[in-house]
Amino acid sequence: MTKKAFIFDLDGVIVDTAKYHFIAWQKIAAELGIEFTPEHNEELKGVSRVRSLDIILKLGNIEASQENKNKWLQQKNEDYLSYIEHMDETEILPGVVNILNYIKEKKQLIALGSASKNARPILEKVKILHLFDAIVDGNDVTNAKPDPEVFERAARLLNATNEDSMVFEDAVAGIQAANIANMTSVGIGDEKTLHEAKYNFKDFTFMDTSFIEAFIG
């Protein structure tokens, strides 16, 4: 039997690091005199650090040199890393570990497909790195979602076809990337926002193991 690949985004799917990104970006925005709200932060979901800064600068109609941009990008990352330094397994979102363990019990394949460049240290801190057969993060790809590069690379590392891959995402761009790759897209979060997903769950506590079993076949 062909093994199936289960590819997980990180932020907002496995852990809620979005709050730490928000605090770090808000600090930069405040220094630049830009109002940056939680609603604005939604626009940064699944978006690279460089693109996120461009979005924030556009909010304030600010033109900046590459030197200043690099300085702010470094500052944001340093602040973010200081915030996640104290993460532990209590920050894993509800129901995630049960699903990961079930996939492992069924001897299927698990990968991470995330834009985060800090994915490995976060998985280490929350003590689930050992559950992943492959990791593709922001250090490994050149194209941001909705380009499917991150998911297609993860599938290749698992020797799985796109059609045998299921993607768990909380961002519209991520769902679009999975759909473009002809993978089974599963939206985790608000169904109205993630209406392009083939399946939707509010969170993993709403997902029964029979859902995973049906995909395994």
Short mmCIF file of C-alpha atoms in Angstrom, two decimals:
data_model
loop_
_atom_site.label_atom_id
_atom_site.label_comp_id
_atom_site.label_asym_id
_atom_site.label_seq_id
_atom_site.Cartn_x
_atom_site.Cartn_y
_atom_site.Cartn_z
CA MET A 1 0.00 0.00 0.00
CA THR A 2 1.28 3.46 -0.93
CA LYS A 3 2.00 5.58 2.11
CA LYS A 4 0.23 8.91 2.36
CA ALA A 5 1.92 12.21 3.21
CA PHE A 6 0.48 14.58 5.81
CA ILE A 7 1.98 18.06 5.53
CA PHE A 8 1.46 20.57 8.32
CA ASP A 9 1.94 24.32 8.33
CA LEU A 10 3.42 25.55 11.63
CA ASP A 11 2.10 28.94 12.71
CA GLY A 12 -1.59 28.76 13.57
CA VAL A 13 -1.79 25.02 12.86
CA ILE A 14 0.62 23.35 15.29
CA VAL A 15 1.44 26.30 17.56
CA ASP A 16 0.09 29.82 17.87
CA THR A 17 3.23 31.82 17.22
CA ALA A 18 1.17 34.43 15.37
CA LYS A 19 0.83 36.35 18.64
CA TYR A 20 4.62 36.63 18.92
CA HIS A 21 4.95 37.75 15.30
CA PHE A 22 2.27 40.36 15.96
CA ILE A 23 4.03 41.76 19.05
CA ALA A 24 7.36 41.95 17.20
CA TRP A 25 5.87 43.61 14.12
CA GLN A 26 3.80 45.99 16.26
CA LYS A 27 6.97 47.16 17.98
CA ILE A 28 8.59 47.98 14.61
CA ALA A 29 5.42 49.69 13.39
CA ALA A 30 5.17 51.81 16.54
CA GLU A 31 8.76 53.00 16.10
CA LEU A 32 7.82 54.09 12.57
CA GLY A 33 4.62 55.80 13.70
CA ILE A 34 2.39 53.24 11.99
CA GLU A 35 -0.79 51.91 13.59
CA PHE A 36 -0.66 48.13 13.30
CA THR A 37 -3.77 46.28 14.48
CA PRO A 38 -4.65 42.58 14.87
CA GLU A 39 -6.73 42.99 11.70
CA HIS A 40 -3.66 44.19 9.82
CA ASN A 41 -1.77 41.21 11.20
CA GLU A 42 -4.20 38.85 9.45
CA GLU A 43 -2.72 40.06 6.14
CA LEU A 44 0.67 38.66 7.19
CA LYS A 45 -0.52 35.06 7.66
CA GLY A 46 1.62 32.70 5.61
CA VAL A 47 3.63 35.63 4.25
CA SER A 48 7.44 35.88 4.29
CA ARG A 49 9.23 38.27 6.64
CA VAL A 50 10.38 40.49 3.75
CA ARG A 51 6.89 40.71 2.27
CA SER A 52 5.40 41.36 5.74
CA LEU A 53 7.65 44.38 6.21
CA ASP A 54 6.65 45.73 2.80
CA ILE A 55 2.97 45.44 3.77
CA ILE A 56 3.57 47.33 7.03
CA LEU A 57 5.58 50.08 5.32
CA LYS A 58 2.80 50.47 2.76
CA LEU A 59 0.32 50.97 5.62
CA GLY A 60 2.34 54.00 6.70
CA ASN A 61 3.15 55.15 3.14
CA ILE A 62 6.83 54.85 4.03
CA GLU A 63 9.59 54.49 1.46
CA ALA A 64 12.74 52.98 2.92
CA SER A 65 16.25 52.08 1.80
CA GLN A 66 17.27 48.44 1.65
CA GLU A 67 19.72 49.16 4.48
CA ASN A 68 16.90 50.30 6.76
CA LYS A 69 14.72 47.40 5.69
CA ASN A 70 17.47 44.94 6.56
CA LYS A 71 17.90 46.60 9.95
CA TRP A 72 14.18 46.33 10.74
CA LEU A 73 14.01 42.74 9.50
CA GLN A 74 16.89 41.78 11.77
CA GLN A 75 15.36 43.64 14.71
CA LYS A 76 11.99 41.95 14.19
CA ASN A 77 13.57 38.51 14.05
CA GLU A 78 15.66 39.12 17.17
CA ASP A 79 12.60 40.30 19.08
CA TYR A 80 10.56 37.33 17.83
CA LEU A 81 13.29 34.85 18.82
CA SER A 82 13.42 36.36 22.31
CA TYR A 83 9.67 35.81 22.65
CA ILE A 84 9.69 32.17 21.47
CA GLU A 85 12.72 31.33 23.63
CA HIS A 86 10.38 30.39 26.46
CA MET A 87 7.97 28.23 24.45
CA ASP A 88 7.22 24.69 25.65
CA GLU A 89 4.81 21.86 24.82
CA THR A 90 1.92 23.69 26.52
CA GLU A 91 1.82 25.96 23.46
CA ILE A 92 0.87 23.16 21.05
CA LEU A 93 -2.67 23.82 19.84
CA PRO A 94 -5.48 21.49 21.03
CA GLY A 95 -5.78 18.10 19.36
CA VAL A 96 -2.61 18.37 17.27
CA VAL A 97 -0.55 15.76 19.14
CA ASN A 98 -3.38 13.20 19.01
CA ILE A 99 -3.56 13.50 15.22
CA LEU A 100 0.22 13.39 14.81
CA ASN A 101 0.45 10.30 17.00
CA TYR A 102 -2.37 8.59 15.12
CA ILE A 103 -0.65 9.20 11.76
CA LYS A 104 2.54 7.73 13.24
CA GLU A 105 0.66 4.69 14.60
CA LYS A 106 -0.64 4.08 11.09
CA LYS A 107 2.95 4.24 9.80
CA GLN A 108 2.20 7.12 7.45
CA LEU A 109 4.47 10.07 6.64
CA ILE A 110 4.55 13.51 8.26
CA ALA A 111 6.24 16.68 7.01
CA LEU A 112 6.31 20.33 7.93
CA GLY A 113 5.71 22.88 5.19
CA SER A 114 6.16 26.34 6.66
CA ALA A 115 7.33 29.81 5.67
CA SER A 116 8.92 30.17 9.12
CA LYS A 117 12.72 30.22 9.23
CA ASN A 118 12.55 29.22 12.89
CA ALA A 119 10.54 26.04 12.43
CA ARG A 120 13.12 23.55 13.73
CA PRO A 121 13.88 25.35 17.02
CA ILE A 122 10.16 25.79 17.67
CA LEU A 123 9.44 22.10 17.09
CA GLU A 124 12.35 21.27 19.39
CA LYS A 125 11.05 23.56 22.12
CA VAL A 126 7.57 22.03 22.02
CA LYS A 127 9.14 18.55 21.91
CA ILE A 128 7.57 17.14 18.73
CA LEU A 129 10.45 17.44 16.24
CA HIS A 130 10.91 13.64 16.36
CA LEU A 131 7.44 13.10 14.86
CA PHE A 132 8.39 14.69 11.53
CA ASP A 133 9.93 12.69 8.69
CA ALA A 134 10.81 15.82 6.73
CA ILE A 135 10.93 19.57 7.33
CA VAL A 136 10.72 22.27 4.67
CA ASP A 137 10.80 25.81 6.00
CA GLY A 138 11.61 29.35 4.94
CA ASN A 139 15.31 28.47 4.69
CA ASP A 140 14.61 25.92 1.96
CA VAL A 141 12.32 27.70 -0.49
CA THR A 142 12.47 30.78 -2.69
CA ASN A 143 8.79 31.19 -3.53
CA ALA A 144 6.16 32.16 -0.96
CA LYS A 145 2.68 30.64 -0.79
CA PRO A 146 0.40 30.53 -2.76
CA ASP A 147 3.26 29.16 -4.82
CA PRO A 148 3.17 25.42 -3.98
CA GLU A 149 6.97 25.04 -3.77
CA VAL A 150 7.08 24.39 -0.01
CA PHE A 151 4.47 21.61 -0.16
CA GLU A 152 5.78 20.02 -3.35
CA ARG A 153 9.28 19.93 -1.90
CA ALA A 154 7.94 18.29 1.27
CA ALA A 155 6.11 15.65 -0.77
CA ARG A 156 9.27 14.89 -2.76
CA LEU A 157 11.28 14.44 0.45
CA LEU A 158 8.68 11.90 1.57
CA ASN A 159 8.68 10.21 -1.87
CA ALA A 160 4.95 10.86 -2.07
CA THR A 161 2.89 12.10 -5.01
CA ASN A 162 0.93 15.33 -4.75
CA GLU A 163 -2.30 13.34 -5.04
CA ASP A 164 -1.30 11.25 -2.01
CA SER A 165 -0.60 14.34 0.10
CA MET A 166 -2.88 16.12 2.57
CA VAL A 167 -2.08 19.67 3.70
CA PHE A 168 -3.22 21.31 6.96
CA GLU A 169 -3.29 25.12 6.72
CA ASP A 170 -4.76 28.14 8.51
CA ALA A 171 -3.99 30.73 5.82
CA VAL A 172 -5.75 31.42 2.53
CA ALA A 173 -2.44 31.49 0.65
CA GLY A 174 -1.55 28.08 2.06
CA ILE A 175 -4.88 26.57 1.03
CA GLN A 176 -4.43 28.02 -2.44
CA ALA A 177 -0.91 26.55 -2.64
CA ALA A 178 -2.20 23.08 -1.71
CA ASN A 179 -4.99 23.33 -4.27
CA ILE A 180 -2.60 24.48 -7.01
CA ALA A 181 -0.45 21.43 -6.21
CA ASN A 182 -3.50 19.16 -6.48
CA MET A 183 -3.09 18.11 -2.86
CA THR A 184 -6.00 17.57 -0.46
CA SER A 185 -6.40 20.87 1.39
CA VAL A 186 -7.66 21.00 4.97
CA GLY A 187 -8.46 24.39 6.47
CA ILE A 188 -7.85 24.77 10.20
CA GLY A 189 -9.76 27.79 11.49
CA ASP A 190 -12.57 29.96 10.20
CA GLU A 191 -14.51 28.15 7.48
CA LYS A 192 -15.67 31.36 5.81
CA THR A 193 -12.10 32.61 5.48
CA LEU A 194 -10.79 29.22 4.33
CA HIS A 195 -13.73 28.36 2.06
CA GLU A 196 -11.39 27.30 -0.75
CA ALA A 197 -10.24 24.29 1.31
CA LYS A 198 -11.64 20.87 0.42
CA TYR A 199 -12.29 20.21 4.11
CA ASN A 200 -12.61 22.52 7.12
CA PHE A 201 -12.21 22.07 10.87
CA LYS A 202 -12.35 24.74 13.55
CA ASP A 203 -9.35 23.04 15.17
CA PHE A 204 -7.95 19.54 15.53
CA THR A 205 -10.28 18.65 18.41
CA PHE A 206 -13.08 18.66 15.81
CA MET A 207 -11.20 16.16 13.62
CA ASP A 208 -11.89 12.50 14.28
CA THR A 209 -9.20 9.93 13.51
CA SER A 210 -11.66 8.36 11.05
CA PHE A 211 -11.02 11.39 8.81
CA ILE A 212 -7.32 10.47 8.65
CA GLU A 213 -8.17 6.79 8.23
CA ALA A 214 -10.41 7.54 5.25
CA PHE A 215 -7.58 9.37 3.47
CA ILE A 216 -5.14 6.54 4.15
CA GLY A 217 -7.65 4.16 2.55
#
